[in-house]
Tab-separated table of C-alpha atoms in Angstrom:
chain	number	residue	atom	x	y	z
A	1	UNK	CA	-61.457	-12.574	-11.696
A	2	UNK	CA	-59.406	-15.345	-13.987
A	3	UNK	CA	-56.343	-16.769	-13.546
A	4	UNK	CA	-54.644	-14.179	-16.329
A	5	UNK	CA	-56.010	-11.202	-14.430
A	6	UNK	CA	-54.678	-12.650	-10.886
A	7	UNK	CA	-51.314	-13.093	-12.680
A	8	UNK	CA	-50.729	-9.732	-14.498
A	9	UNK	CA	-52.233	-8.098	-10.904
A	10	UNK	CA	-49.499	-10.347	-9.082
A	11	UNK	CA	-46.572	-9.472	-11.087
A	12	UNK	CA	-47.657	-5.561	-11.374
A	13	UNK	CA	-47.966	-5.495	-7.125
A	14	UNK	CA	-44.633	-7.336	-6.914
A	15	UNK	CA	-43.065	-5.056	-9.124
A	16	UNK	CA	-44.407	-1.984	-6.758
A	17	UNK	CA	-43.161	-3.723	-3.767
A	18	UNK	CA	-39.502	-4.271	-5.109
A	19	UNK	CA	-38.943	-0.370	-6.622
A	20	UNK	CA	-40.393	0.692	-3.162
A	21	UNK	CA	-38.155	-2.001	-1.507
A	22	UNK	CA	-34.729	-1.235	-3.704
A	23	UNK	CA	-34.728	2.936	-3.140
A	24	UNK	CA	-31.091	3.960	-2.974
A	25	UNK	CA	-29.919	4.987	0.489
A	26	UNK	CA	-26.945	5.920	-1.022
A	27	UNK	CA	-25.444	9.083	-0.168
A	28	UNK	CA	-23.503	11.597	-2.370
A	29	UNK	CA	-21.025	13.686	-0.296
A	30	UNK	CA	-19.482	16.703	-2.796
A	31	UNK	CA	-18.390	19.546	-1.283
A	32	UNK	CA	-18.142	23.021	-3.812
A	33	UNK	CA	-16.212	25.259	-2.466
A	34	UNK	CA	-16.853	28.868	-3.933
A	35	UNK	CA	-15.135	31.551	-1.118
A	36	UNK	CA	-12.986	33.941	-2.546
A	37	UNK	CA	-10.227	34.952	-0.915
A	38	UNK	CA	-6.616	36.904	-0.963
A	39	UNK	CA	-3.745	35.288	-2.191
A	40	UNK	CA	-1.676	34.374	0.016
A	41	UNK	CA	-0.126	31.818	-0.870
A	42	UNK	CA	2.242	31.756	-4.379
A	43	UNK	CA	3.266	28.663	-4.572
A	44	UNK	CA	2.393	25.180	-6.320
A	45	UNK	CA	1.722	21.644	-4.570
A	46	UNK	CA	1.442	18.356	-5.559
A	47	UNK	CA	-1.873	17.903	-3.809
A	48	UNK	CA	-2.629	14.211	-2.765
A	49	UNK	CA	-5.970	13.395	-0.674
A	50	UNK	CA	-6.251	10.067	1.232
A	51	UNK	CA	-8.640	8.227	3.059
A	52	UNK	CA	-6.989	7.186	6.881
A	53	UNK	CA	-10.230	6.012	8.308
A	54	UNK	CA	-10.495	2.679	10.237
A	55	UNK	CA	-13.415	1.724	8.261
A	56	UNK	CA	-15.440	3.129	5.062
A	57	UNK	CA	-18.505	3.587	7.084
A	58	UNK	CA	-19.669	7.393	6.442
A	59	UNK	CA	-23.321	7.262	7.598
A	60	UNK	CA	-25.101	5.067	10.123
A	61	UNK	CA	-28.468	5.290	10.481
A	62	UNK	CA	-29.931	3.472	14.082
A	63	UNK	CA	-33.771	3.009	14.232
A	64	UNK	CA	-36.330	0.461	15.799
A	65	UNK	CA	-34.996	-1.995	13.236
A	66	UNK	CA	-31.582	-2.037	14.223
A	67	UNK	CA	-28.434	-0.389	12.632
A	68	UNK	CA	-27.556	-0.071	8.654
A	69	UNK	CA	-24.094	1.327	7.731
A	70	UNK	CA	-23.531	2.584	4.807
A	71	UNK	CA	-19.972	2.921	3.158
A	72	UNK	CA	-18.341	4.825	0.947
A	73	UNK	CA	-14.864	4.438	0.166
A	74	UNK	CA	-14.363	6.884	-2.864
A	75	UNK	CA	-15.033	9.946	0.020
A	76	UNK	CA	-11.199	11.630	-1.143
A	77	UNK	CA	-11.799	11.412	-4.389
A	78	UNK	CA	-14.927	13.513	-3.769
A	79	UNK	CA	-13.503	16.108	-1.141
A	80	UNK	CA	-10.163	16.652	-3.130
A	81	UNK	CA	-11.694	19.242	-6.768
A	82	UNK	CA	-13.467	21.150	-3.342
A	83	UNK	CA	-9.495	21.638	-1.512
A	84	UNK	CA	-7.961	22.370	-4.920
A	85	UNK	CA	-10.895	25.365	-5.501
A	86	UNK	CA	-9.908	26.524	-2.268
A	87	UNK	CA	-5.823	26.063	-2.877
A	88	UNK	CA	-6.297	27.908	-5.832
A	89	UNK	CA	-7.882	30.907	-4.213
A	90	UNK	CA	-5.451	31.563	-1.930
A	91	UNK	CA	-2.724	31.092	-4.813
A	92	UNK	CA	-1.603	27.841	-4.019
A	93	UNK	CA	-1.880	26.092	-7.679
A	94	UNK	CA	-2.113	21.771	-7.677
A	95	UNK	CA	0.428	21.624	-10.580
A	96	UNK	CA	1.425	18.121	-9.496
A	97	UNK	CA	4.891	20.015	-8.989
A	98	UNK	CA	5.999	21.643	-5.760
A	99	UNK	CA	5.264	21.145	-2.436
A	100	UNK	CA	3.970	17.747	-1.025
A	101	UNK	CA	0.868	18.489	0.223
A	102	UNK	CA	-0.945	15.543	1.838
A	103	UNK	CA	-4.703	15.787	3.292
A	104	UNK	CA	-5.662	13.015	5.370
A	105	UNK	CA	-8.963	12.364	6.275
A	106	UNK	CA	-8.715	10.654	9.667
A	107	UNK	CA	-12.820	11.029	10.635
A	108	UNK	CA	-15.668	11.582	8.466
A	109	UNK	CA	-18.831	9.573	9.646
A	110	UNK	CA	-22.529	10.687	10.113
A	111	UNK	CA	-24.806	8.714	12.434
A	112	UNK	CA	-28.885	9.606	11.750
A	113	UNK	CA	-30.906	8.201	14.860
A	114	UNK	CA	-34.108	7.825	13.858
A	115	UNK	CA	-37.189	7.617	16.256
A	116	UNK	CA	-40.433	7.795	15.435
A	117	UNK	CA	-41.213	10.876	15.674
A	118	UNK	CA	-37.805	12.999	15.359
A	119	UNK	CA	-34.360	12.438	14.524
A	120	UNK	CA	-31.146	13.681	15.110
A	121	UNK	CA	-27.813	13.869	12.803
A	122	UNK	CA	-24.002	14.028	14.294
A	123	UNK	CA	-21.409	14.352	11.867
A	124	UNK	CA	-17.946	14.324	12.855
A	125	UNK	CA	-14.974	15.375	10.875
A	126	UNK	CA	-11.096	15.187	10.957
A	127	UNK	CA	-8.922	16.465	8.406
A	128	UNK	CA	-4.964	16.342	8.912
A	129	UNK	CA	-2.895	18.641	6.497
A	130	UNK	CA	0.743	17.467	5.930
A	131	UNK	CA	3.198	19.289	3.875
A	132	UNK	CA	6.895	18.100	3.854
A	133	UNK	CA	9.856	19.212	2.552
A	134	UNK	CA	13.484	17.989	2.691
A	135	UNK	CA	13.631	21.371	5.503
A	136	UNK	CA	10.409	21.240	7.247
A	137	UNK	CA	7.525	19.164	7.928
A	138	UNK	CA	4.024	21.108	9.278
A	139	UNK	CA	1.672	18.490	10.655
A	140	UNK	CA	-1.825	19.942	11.792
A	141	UNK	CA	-5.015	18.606	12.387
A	142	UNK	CA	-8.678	20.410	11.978
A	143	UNK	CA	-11.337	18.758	14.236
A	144	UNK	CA	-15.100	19.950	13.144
A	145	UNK	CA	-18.907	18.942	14.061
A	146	UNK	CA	-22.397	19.834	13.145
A	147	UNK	CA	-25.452	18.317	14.800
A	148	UNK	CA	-29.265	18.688	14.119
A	149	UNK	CA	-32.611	17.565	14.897
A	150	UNK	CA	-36.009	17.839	13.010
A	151	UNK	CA	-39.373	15.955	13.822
A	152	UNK	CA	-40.558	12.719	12.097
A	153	UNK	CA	-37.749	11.069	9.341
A	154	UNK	CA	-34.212	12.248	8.379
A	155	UNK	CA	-34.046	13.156	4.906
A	156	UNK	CA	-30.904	12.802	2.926
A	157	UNK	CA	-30.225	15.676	1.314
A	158	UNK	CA	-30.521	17.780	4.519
A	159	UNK	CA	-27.761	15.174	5.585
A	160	UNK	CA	-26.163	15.784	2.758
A	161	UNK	CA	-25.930	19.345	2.681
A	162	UNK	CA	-25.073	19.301	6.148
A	163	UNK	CA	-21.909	17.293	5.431
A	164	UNK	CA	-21.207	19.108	2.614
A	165	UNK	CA	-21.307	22.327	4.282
A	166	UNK	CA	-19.250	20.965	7.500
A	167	UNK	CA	-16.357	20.000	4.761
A	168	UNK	CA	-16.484	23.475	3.620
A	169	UNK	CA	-16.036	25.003	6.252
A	170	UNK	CA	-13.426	22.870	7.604
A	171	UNK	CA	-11.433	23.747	4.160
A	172	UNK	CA	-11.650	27.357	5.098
A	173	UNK	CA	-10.120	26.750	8.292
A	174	UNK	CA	-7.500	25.300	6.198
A	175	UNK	CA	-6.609	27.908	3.534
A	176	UNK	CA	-7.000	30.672	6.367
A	177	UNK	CA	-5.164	28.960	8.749
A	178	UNK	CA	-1.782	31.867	9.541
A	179	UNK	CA	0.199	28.662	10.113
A	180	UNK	CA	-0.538	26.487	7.079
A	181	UNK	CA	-0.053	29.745	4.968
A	182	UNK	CA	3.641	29.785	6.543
A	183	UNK	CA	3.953	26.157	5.877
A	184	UNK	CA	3.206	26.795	1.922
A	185	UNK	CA	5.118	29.725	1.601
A	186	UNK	CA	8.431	28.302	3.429
């Protein structure tokens, strides 16, 4: 073999080894929230959804090679089009007038342990709803978990859906929720 085929051979298995080497471990988190439900709720909010956590970190993944976290720190602006679908079907409208309603998202982190021949997923979750007025203020928060395991690696958009689907349901707790309804309609 000469020197040019060595060369063009050298840069094509270096190229291989970085696209297999760069693969995005990236994780998109976008709940859609599509329940329909009665209105019970007539009134509009100003709906503002903000990220409380001690640290960005939303998935961890642990194997034999140690521990990669992986942040994302854009999570509200992801959750908050799935909480207005859900304000709006229970008739409570994000005008951007009315009602200060604040969602804080206190928990959201995912941590994959991989083994070599399973894995398991934990998610946990914690949402606190806020709405204030000049004569109330409702406080409550909404605690939520899902866990799984499957044999050989984790893959991501099991995790994903899994997240997505804990949100979700963690949103109809919300909108459902007999005392938040009172706390809207006050």
């Amino acid at each position: 073999m000469n020197s040019k085929h060595k060369i063009t051979l050298f840069a094509i298995t270096l190229g291989l080894m970085s696209g297999c080497s760069s693969t995005s471990q990236q994780f998109i988190f976008s709940p859609n929230y599509t329940q329909t439900h009665q209105k019970s709720a007539q009134q509009d909010v100003s709906l503002s959804v903000n990220d409380k956590r001690a640290s960005f970190t939303t998935v961890t993944i642990k194997n034999s090679d140690g521990t990669k976290a992986l942040a994302d720190k854009y999570i509200a602006d992801s959750i908050k089009p799935a909480i207005e679908q859900a304000l709006a079907q229970v008739g409570a409208n994000n005008s951007g007038m009315g009602k200060a309603l604040d969602v804080n998202i206190q928990q959201l982190n995912t941590i994959i342990n991989q083994q070599l021949h399973k894995h398991t997923t934990t998610t946990k979750a914690e949402l606190e709803v806020v709405i204030e007025t000049t004569e109330h203020r409702f406080a409550k928060r909404y605690k939520g978990n899902k866990q799984s395991e499957a044999p050989l690696g984790y893959d991501k958009a099991k995790i994903e859906q899994q997240v997505n689907r804990l949100l979700e349901e963690m949103i109809t707790r919300i909108v459902t929720d007999p005392e938040f309804i009172n706390a809207i309609n006050r």
